[in-house]
Short mmCIF file of C-alpha atoms and ligand atoms in Angstrom, two decimals:
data_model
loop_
_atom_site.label_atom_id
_atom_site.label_comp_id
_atom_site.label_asym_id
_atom_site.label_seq_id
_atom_site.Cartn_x
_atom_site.Cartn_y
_atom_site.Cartn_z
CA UNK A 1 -40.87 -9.17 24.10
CA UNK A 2 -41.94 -5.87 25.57
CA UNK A 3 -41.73 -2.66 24.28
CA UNK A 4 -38.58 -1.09 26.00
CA UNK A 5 -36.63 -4.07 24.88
CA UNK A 6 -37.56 -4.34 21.60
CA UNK A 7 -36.77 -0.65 21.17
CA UNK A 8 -33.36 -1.55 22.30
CA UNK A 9 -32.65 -4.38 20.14
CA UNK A 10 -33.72 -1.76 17.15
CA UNK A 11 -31.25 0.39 18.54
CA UNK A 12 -28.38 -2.23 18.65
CA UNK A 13 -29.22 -3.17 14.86
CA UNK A 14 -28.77 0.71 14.14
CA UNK A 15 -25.69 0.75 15.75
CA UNK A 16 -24.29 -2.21 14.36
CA UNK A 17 -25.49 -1.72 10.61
CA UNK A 18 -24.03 1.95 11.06
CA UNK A 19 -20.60 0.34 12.35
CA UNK A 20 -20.39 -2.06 8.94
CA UNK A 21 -20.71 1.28 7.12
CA UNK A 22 -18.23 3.26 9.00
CA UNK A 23 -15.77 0.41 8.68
CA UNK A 24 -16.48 -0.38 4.29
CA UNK A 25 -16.15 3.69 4.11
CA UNK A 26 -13.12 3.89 5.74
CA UNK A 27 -9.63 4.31 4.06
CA UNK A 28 -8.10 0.90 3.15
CA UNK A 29 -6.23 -0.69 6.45
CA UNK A 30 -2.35 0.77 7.12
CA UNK A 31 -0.04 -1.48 8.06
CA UNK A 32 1.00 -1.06 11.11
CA UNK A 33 3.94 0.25 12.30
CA UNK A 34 6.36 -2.37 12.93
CA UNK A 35 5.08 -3.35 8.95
CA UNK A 36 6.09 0.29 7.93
CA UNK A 37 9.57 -0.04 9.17
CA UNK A 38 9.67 -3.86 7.07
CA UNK A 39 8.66 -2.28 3.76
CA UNK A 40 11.10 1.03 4.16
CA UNK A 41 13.50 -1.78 4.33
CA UNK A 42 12.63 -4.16 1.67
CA UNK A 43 11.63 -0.90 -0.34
CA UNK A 44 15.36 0.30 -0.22
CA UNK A 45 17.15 -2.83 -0.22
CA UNK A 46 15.17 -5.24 -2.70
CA UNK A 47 13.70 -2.65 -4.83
CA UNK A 48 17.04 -0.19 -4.51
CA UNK A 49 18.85 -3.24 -6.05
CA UNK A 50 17.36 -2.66 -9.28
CA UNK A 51 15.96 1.06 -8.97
CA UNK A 52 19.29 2.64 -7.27
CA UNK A 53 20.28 2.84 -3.74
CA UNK A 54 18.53 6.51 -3.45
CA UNK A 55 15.59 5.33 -6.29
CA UNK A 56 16.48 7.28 -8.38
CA UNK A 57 17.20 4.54 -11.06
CA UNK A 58 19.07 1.87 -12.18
CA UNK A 59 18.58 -1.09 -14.18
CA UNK A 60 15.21 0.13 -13.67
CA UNK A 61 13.73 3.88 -13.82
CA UNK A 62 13.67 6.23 -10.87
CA UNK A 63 11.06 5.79 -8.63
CA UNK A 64 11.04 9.71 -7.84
CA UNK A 65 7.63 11.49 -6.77
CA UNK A 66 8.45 13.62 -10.30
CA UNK A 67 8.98 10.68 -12.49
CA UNK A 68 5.91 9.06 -11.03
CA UNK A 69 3.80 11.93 -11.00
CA UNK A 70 2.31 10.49 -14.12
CA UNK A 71 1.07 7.58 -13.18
CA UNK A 72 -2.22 6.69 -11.48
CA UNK A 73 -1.64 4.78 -8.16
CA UNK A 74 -3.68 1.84 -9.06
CA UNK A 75 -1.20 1.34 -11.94
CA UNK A 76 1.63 1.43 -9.85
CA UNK A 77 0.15 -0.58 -7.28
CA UNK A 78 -0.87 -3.63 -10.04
CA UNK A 79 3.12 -3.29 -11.36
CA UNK A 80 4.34 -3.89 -7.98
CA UNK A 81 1.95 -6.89 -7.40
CA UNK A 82 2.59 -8.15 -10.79
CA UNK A 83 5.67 -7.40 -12.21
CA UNK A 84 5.86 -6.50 -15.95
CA UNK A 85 5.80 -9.05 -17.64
CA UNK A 86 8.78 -9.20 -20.58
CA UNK A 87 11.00 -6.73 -18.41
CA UNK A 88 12.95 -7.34 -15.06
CA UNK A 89 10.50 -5.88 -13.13
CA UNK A 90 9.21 -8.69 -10.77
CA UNK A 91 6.28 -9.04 -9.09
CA UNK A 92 6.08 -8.39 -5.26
CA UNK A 93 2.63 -10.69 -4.87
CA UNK A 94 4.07 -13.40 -2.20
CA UNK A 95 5.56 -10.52 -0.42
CA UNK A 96 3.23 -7.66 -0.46
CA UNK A 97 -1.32 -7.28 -0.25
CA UNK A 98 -2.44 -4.35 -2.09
CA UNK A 99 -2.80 -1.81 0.82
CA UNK A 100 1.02 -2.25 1.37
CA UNK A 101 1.91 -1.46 -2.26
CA UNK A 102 -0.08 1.25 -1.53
CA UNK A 103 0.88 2.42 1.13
CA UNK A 104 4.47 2.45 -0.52
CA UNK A 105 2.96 3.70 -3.91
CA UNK A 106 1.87 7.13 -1.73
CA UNK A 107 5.19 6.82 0.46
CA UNK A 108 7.50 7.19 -3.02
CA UNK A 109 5.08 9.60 -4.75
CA UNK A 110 5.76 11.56 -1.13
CA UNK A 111 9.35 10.93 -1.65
CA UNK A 112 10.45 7.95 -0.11
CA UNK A 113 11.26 7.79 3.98
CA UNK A 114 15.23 7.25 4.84
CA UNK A 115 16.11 3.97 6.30
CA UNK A 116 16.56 4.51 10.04
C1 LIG B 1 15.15 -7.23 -10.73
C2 LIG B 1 15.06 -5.79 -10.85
C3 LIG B 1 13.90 -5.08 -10.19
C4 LIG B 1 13.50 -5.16 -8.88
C5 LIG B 1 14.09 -6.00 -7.76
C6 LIG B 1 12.37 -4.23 -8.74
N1 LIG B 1 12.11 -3.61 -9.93
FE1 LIG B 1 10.63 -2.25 -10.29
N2 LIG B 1 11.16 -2.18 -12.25
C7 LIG B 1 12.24 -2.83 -12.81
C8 LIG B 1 12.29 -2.49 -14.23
C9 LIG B 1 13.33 -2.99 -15.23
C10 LIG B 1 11.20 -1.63 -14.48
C11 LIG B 1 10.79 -0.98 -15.81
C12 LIG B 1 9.88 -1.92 -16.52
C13 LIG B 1 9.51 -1.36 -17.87
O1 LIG B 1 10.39 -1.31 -18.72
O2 LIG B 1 8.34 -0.98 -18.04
C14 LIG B 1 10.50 -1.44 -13.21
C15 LIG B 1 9.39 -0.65 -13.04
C16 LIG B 1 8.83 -0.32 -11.82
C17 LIG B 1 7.77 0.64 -11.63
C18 LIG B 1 7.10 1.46 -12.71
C19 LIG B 1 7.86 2.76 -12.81
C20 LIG B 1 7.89 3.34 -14.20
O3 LIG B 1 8.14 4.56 -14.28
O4 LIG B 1 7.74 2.60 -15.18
C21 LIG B 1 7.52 0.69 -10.29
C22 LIG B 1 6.51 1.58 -9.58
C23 LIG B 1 8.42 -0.24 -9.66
N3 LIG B 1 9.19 -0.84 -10.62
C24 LIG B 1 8.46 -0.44 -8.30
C25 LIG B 1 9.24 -1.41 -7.70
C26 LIG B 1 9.16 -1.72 -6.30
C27 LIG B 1 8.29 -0.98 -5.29
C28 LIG B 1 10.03 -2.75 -6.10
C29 LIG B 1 10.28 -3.48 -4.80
C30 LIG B 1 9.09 -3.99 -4.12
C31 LIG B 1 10.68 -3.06 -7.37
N4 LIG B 1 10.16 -2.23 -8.32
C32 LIG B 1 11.67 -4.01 -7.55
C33 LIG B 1 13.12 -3.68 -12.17
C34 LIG B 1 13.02 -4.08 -10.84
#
């Protein structure tokens, strides 16, 4: 190999070790759009069946930004994923990965997005 190319291959590995480090330091993934509109929905409709129409409680609590002010995300996040156990809350796991209770985890501490 001569020089000038080698000096380009070292390059490429730069680039590409930089690019791994961009994309492990980066916020988790979003869903994307047409997944936002899906989890208003199932947010408002499956969960609203037990937390109120307008969350702001049923058979289960409110899920208000005030009333969840409280609680870390990650807690909220693992009680959407797994339910607690010896109440009615269910767990979401066949329905919902971890960034999208997330993502809906910020979205109700924001105050939850209308149905449109
Ligand atoms: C079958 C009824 C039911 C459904 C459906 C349901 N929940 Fe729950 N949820 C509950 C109950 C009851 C509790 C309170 C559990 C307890 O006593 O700790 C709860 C608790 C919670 C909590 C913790 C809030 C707090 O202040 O303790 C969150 C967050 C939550 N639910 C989110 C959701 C989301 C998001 C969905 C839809 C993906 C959902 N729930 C669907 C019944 C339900």
């Amino acid at each position: 190999m001569d020089r000038p190319l080698l000096l380009h291959v070292a390059v490429l590995l730069g680039l590409t070790a930089l690019a791994v480090n961009a994309a492990q330091s980066a916020e988790p993934p979003q869903p994307d759009s047409a997944r936002q509109q899906a989890l208003v929905h199932l947010v408002r409709q499956d969960c609203g069946s037990c937390h109120g129409m307008r969350l702001t409680g049923g058979l289960g609590p409110a899920l208000t930004p005030e009333r969840l002010a409280e609680w870390p995300d990650d807690a909220l996040v693992a009680t959407i994923i797994h339910g607690r156990p010896g109440t009615a809350m269910p767990g979401w796991e066949r329905f919902l990965n971890e960034s999208e209770a997330g993502w809906i985890v910020a979205r109700l501490k924001q105050g939850f997005p209308p149905l449109d």
